[in-house]
CSV table of C-alpha atoms in Angstrom, one decimal:
chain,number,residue,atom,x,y,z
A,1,UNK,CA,-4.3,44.4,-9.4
A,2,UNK,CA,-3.6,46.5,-6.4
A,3,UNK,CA,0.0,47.0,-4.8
A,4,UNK,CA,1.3,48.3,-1.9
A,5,UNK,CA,2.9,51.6,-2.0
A,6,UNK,CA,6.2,51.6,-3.8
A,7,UNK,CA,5.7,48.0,-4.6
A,8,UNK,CA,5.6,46.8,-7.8
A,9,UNK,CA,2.6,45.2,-9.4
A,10,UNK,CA,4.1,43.5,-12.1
A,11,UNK,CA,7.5,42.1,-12.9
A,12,UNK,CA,8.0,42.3,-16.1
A,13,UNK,CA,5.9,45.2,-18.9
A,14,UNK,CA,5.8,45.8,-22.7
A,15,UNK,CA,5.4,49.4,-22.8
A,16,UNK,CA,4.0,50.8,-26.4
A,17,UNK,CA,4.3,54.7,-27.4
A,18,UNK,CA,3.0,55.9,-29.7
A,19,UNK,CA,5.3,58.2,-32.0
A,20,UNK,CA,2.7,61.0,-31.5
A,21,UNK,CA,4.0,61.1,-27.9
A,22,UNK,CA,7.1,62.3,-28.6
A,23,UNK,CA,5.5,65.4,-30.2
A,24,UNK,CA,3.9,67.3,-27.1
A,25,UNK,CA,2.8,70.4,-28.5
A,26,UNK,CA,4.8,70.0,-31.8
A,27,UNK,CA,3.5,69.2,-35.4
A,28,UNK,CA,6.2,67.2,-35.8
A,29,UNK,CA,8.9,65.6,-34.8
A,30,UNK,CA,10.9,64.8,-31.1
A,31,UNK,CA,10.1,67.7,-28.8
A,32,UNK,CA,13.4,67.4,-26.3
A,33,UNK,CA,11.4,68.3,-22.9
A,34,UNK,CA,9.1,65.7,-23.7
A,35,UNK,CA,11.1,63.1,-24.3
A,36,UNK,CA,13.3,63.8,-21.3
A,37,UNK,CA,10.3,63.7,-18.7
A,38,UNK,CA,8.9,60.3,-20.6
A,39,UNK,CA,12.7,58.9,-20.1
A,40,UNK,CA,12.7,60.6,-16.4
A,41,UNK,CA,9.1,58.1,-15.9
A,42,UNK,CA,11.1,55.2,-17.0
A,43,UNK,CA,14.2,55.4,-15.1
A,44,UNK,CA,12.0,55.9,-11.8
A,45,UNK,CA,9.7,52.5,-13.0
A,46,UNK,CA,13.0,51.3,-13.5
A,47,UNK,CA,14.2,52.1,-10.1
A,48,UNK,CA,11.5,49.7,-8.3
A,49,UNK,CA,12.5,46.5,-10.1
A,50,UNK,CA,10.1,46.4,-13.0
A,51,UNK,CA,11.3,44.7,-16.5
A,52,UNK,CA,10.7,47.4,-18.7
A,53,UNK,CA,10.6,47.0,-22.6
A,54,UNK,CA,9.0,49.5,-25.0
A,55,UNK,CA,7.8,49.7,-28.5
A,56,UNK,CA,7.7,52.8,-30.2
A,57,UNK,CA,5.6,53.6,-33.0
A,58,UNK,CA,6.6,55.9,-35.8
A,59,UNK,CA,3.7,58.1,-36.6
A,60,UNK,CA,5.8,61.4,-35.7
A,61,UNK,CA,7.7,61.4,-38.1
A,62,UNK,CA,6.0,58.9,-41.2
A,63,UNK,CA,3.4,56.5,-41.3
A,64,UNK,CA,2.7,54.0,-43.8
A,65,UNK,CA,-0.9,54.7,-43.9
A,66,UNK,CA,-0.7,58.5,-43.6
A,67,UNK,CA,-1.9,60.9,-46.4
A,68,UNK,CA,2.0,62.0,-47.1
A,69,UNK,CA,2.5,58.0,-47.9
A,70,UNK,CA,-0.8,58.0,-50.2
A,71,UNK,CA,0.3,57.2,-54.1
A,72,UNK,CA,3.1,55.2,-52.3
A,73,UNK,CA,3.6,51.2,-52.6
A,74,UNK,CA,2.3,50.1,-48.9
A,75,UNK,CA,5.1,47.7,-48.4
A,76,UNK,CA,7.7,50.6,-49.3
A,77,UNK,CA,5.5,52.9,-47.3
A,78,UNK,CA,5.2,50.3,-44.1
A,79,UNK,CA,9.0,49.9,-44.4
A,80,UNK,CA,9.7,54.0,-44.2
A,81,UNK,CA,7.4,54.0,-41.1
A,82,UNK,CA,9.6,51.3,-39.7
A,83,UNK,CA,12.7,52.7,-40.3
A,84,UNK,CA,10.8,55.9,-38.6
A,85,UNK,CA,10.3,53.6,-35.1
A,86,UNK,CA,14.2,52.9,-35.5
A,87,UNK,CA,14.9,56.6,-35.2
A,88,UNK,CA,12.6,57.3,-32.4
A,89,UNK,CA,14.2,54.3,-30.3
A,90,UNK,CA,17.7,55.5,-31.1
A,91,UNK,CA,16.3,58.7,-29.4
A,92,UNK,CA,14.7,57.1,-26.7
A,93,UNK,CA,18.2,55.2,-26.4
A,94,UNK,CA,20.1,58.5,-26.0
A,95,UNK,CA,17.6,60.0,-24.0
A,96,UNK,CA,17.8,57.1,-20.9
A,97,UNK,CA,21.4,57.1,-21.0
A,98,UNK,CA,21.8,61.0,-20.4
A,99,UNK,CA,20.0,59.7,-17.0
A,100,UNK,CA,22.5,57.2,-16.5
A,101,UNK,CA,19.8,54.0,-17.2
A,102,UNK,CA,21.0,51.0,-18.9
A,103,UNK,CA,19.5,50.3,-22.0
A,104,UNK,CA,19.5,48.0,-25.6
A,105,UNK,CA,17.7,48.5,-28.9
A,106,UNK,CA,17.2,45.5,-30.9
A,107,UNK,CA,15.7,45.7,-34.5
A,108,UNK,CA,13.4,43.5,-36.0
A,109,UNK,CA,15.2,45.3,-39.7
A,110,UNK,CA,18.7,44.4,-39.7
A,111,UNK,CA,21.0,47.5,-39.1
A,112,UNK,CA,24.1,46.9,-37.2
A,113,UNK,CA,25.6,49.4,-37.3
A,114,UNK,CA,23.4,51.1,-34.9
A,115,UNK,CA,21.2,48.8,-33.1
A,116,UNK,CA,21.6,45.1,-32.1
A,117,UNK,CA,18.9,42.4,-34.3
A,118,UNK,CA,16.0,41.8,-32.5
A,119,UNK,CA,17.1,37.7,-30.5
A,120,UNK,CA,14.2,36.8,-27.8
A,121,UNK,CA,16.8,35.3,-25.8
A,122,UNK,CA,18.8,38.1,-25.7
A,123,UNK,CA,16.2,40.4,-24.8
A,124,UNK,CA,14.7,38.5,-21.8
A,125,UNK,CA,18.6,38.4,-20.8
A,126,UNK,CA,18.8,41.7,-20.8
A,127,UNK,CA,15.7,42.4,-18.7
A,128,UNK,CA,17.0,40.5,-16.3
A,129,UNK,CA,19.8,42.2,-15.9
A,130,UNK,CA,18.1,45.5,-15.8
A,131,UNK,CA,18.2,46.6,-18.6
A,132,UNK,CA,15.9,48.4,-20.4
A,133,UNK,CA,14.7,47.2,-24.1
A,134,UNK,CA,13.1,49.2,-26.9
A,135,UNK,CA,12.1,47.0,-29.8
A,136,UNK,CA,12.5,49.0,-33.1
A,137,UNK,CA,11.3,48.5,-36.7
A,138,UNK,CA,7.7,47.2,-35.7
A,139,UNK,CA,7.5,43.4,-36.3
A,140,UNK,CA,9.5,43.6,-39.4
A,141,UNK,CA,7.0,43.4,-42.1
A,142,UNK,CA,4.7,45.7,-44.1
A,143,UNK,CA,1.1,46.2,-43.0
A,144,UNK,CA,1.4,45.0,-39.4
A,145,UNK,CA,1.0,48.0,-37.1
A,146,UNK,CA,3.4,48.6,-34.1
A,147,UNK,CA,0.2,47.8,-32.0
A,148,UNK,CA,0.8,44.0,-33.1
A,149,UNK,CA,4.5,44.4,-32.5
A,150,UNK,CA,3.6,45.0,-28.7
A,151,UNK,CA,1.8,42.8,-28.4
A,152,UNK,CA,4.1,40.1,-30.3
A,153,UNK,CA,6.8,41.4,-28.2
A,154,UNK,CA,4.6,41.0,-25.0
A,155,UNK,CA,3.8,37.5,-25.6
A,156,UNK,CA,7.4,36.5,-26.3
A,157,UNK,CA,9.0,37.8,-23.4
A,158,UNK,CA,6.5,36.8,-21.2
A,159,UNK,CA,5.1,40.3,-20.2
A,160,UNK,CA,2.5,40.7,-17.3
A,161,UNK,CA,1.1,43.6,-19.5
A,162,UNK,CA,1.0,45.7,-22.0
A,163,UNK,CA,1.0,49.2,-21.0
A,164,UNK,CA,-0.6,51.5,-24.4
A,165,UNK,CA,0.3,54.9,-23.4
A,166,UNK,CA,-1.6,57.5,-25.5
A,167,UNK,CA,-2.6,61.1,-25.6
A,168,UNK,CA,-6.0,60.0,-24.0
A,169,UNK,CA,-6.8,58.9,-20.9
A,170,UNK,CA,-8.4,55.2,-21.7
A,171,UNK,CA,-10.9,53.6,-23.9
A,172,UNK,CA,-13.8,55.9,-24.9
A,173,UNK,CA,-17.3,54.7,-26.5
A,174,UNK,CA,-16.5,57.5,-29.1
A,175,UNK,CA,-14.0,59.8,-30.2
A,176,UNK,CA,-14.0,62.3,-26.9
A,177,UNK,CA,-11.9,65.0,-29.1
A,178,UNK,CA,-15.2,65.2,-31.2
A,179,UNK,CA,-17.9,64.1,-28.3
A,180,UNK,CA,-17.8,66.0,-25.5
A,181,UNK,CA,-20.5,63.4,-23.8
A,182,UNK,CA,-18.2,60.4,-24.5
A,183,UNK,CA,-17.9,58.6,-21.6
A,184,UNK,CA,-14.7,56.3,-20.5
A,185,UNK,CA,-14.7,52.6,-20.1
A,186,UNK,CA,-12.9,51.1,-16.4
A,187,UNK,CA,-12.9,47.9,-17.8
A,188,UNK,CA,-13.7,46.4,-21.0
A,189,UNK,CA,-13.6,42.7,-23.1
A,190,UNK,CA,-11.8,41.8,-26.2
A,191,UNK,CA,-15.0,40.7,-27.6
A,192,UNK,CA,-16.4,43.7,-26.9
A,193,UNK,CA,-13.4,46.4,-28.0
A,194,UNK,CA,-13.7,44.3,-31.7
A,195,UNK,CA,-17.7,44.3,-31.8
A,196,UNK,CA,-17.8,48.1,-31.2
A,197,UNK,CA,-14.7,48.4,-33.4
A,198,UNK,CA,-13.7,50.8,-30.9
A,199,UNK,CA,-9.9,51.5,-32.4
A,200,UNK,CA,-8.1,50.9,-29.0
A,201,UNK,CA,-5.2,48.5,-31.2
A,202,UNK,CA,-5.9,47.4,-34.2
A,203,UNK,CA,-8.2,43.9,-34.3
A,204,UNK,CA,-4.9,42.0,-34.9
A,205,UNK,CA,-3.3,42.8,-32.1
A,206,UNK,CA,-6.7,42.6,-29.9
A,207,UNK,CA,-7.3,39.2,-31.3
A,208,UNK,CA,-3.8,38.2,-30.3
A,209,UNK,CA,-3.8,39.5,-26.7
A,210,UNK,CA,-7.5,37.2,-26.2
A,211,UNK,CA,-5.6,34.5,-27.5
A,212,UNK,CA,-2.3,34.9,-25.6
A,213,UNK,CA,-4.4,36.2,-22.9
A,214,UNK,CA,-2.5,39.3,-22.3
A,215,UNK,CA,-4.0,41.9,-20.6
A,216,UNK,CA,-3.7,45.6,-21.8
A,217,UNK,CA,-3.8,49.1,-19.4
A,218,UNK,CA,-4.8,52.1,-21.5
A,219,UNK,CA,-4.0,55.5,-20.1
A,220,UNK,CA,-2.4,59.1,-20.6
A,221,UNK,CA,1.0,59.4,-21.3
A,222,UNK,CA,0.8,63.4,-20.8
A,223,UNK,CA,-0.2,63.1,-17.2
A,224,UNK,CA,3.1,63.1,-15.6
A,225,UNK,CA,3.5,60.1,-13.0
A,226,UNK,CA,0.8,58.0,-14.9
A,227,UNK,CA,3.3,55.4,-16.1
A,228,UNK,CA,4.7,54.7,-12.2
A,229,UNK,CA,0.5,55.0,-11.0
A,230,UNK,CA,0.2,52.1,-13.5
A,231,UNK,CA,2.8,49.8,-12.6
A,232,UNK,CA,2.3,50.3,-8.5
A,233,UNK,CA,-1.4,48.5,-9.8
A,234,UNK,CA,-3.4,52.1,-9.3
A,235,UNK,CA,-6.5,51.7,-11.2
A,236,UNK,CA,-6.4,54.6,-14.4
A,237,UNK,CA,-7.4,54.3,-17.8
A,238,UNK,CA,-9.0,51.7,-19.2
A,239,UNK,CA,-8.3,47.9,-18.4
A,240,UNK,CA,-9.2,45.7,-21.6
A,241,UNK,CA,-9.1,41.9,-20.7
A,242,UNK,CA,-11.0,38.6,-20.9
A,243,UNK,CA,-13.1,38.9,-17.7
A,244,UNK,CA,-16.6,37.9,-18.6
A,245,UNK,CA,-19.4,40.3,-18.1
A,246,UNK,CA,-20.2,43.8,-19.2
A,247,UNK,CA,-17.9,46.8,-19.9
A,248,UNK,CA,-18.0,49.7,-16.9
A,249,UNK,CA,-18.5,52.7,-18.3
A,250,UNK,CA,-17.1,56.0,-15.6
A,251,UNK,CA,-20.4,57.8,-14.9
């Protein structure tokens, strides 16, 4: 959907980062610069009206399916990589209020002391009022990833969107780290993403966006100005929706 300049495109987004993100050039971790230009990008979305909640995964710092979890029960492993998301958020959190944006975390694991429990209600209020939102600790149980979460989260706020900012710059018909030929899908199906297992999200959370019909943008997170491109309706990455017909592949 096309907008015109320095309008909006859509009201209200569920935004999902991946932990990896907050790496840039780091093995590990939250690399400061980079978390202050992604929290820079969402206090100028911010700034032109849009609803903005995020979900942030936790794969910086542990993942439940990682090799450094292997040996480990999965449940007790899925809950470290939740608590993991809850760390990022809080950083996120501290991050948008250094630049003076208003913001909530609300967990779907209960922890006070820190963080408000994750109430619909009391999200969509506070989207209304501006605020930004960053839902924490996944969807609150082992093996879901935080892919589903978004899109969970989407469908209960009522998000135009969700927005899957990577480190790559759409939907690929192979791995284009290994495949220097790869070429980019514009547009592509549900149907099609889970018949070519193509690892966009993981089938879950593609099966629920069909069914909810929610549409996902995927794009580059490292491109600076991406995030405002996508939400002024500029057509990047890769759009993965219900429309009948084939996928476009960029030529």
């Amino acid at each position: 959907m096309e907008s015109a300049s320095g309008v909006p495109a859509y009201r209200r987004v569920l935004l999902k980062l991946s932990g990896e993100a907050l790496m840039g050039a780091d093995a590990y971790g939250i690399n400061r610069d980079v978390l202050a230009r992604i929290a820079a990008e969402i206090k100028s979305v911010a700034a032109i009206g849009v609803q903005l909640a995020i979900v942030i995964g936790g794969g910086n710092i542990f993942r439940g399916i990682a090799p450094s979890a292997q040996g480990m029960d999965r449940a007790s492993a899925d809950y470290m990589g939740m608590l993991a998301t809850v760390m990022n958020s809080l950083a996120l959190q501290d991050a948008l209020e250094k630049q003076d944006v208003p913001v909530r975390v609300q967990s779907a694991l209960r922890v006070d002391q820190v963080v408000e429990p994750y109430v619909r209600r009391r999200a969509i209020r506070h989207l209304e009022q501006g605020r930004v939102v960053i839902f924490a600790a996944g969807t609150g149980n082992p093996f879901f990833t935080t892919d589903t979460a978004a899109t969970l989260r989407g469908a209960e706020i009522g998000a135009d969107v969700v927005l899957k900012a990577t480190k790559v710059d759409g939907v690929y018909d192979r791995d284009p780290v290994k495949h220097a030929d790869a070429k980019r899908y514009e547009t592509i199906s549900y149907d099609e993403v889970l018949e070519k297992r193509l690892g966009v999200m993981d089938a879950a959370s593609i099966v629920m966006c069909r069914d909810q019909n929610l549409t996902v943008r995927v794009f580059s997170i490292h491109k600076p100005g991406n995030l405002m491109r996508v939400c002024l309706g500029e057509n990047i990455g890769t759009l993965v929706s219900s429309a009948a017909g084939m996928p476009r592949l960029r030529t």
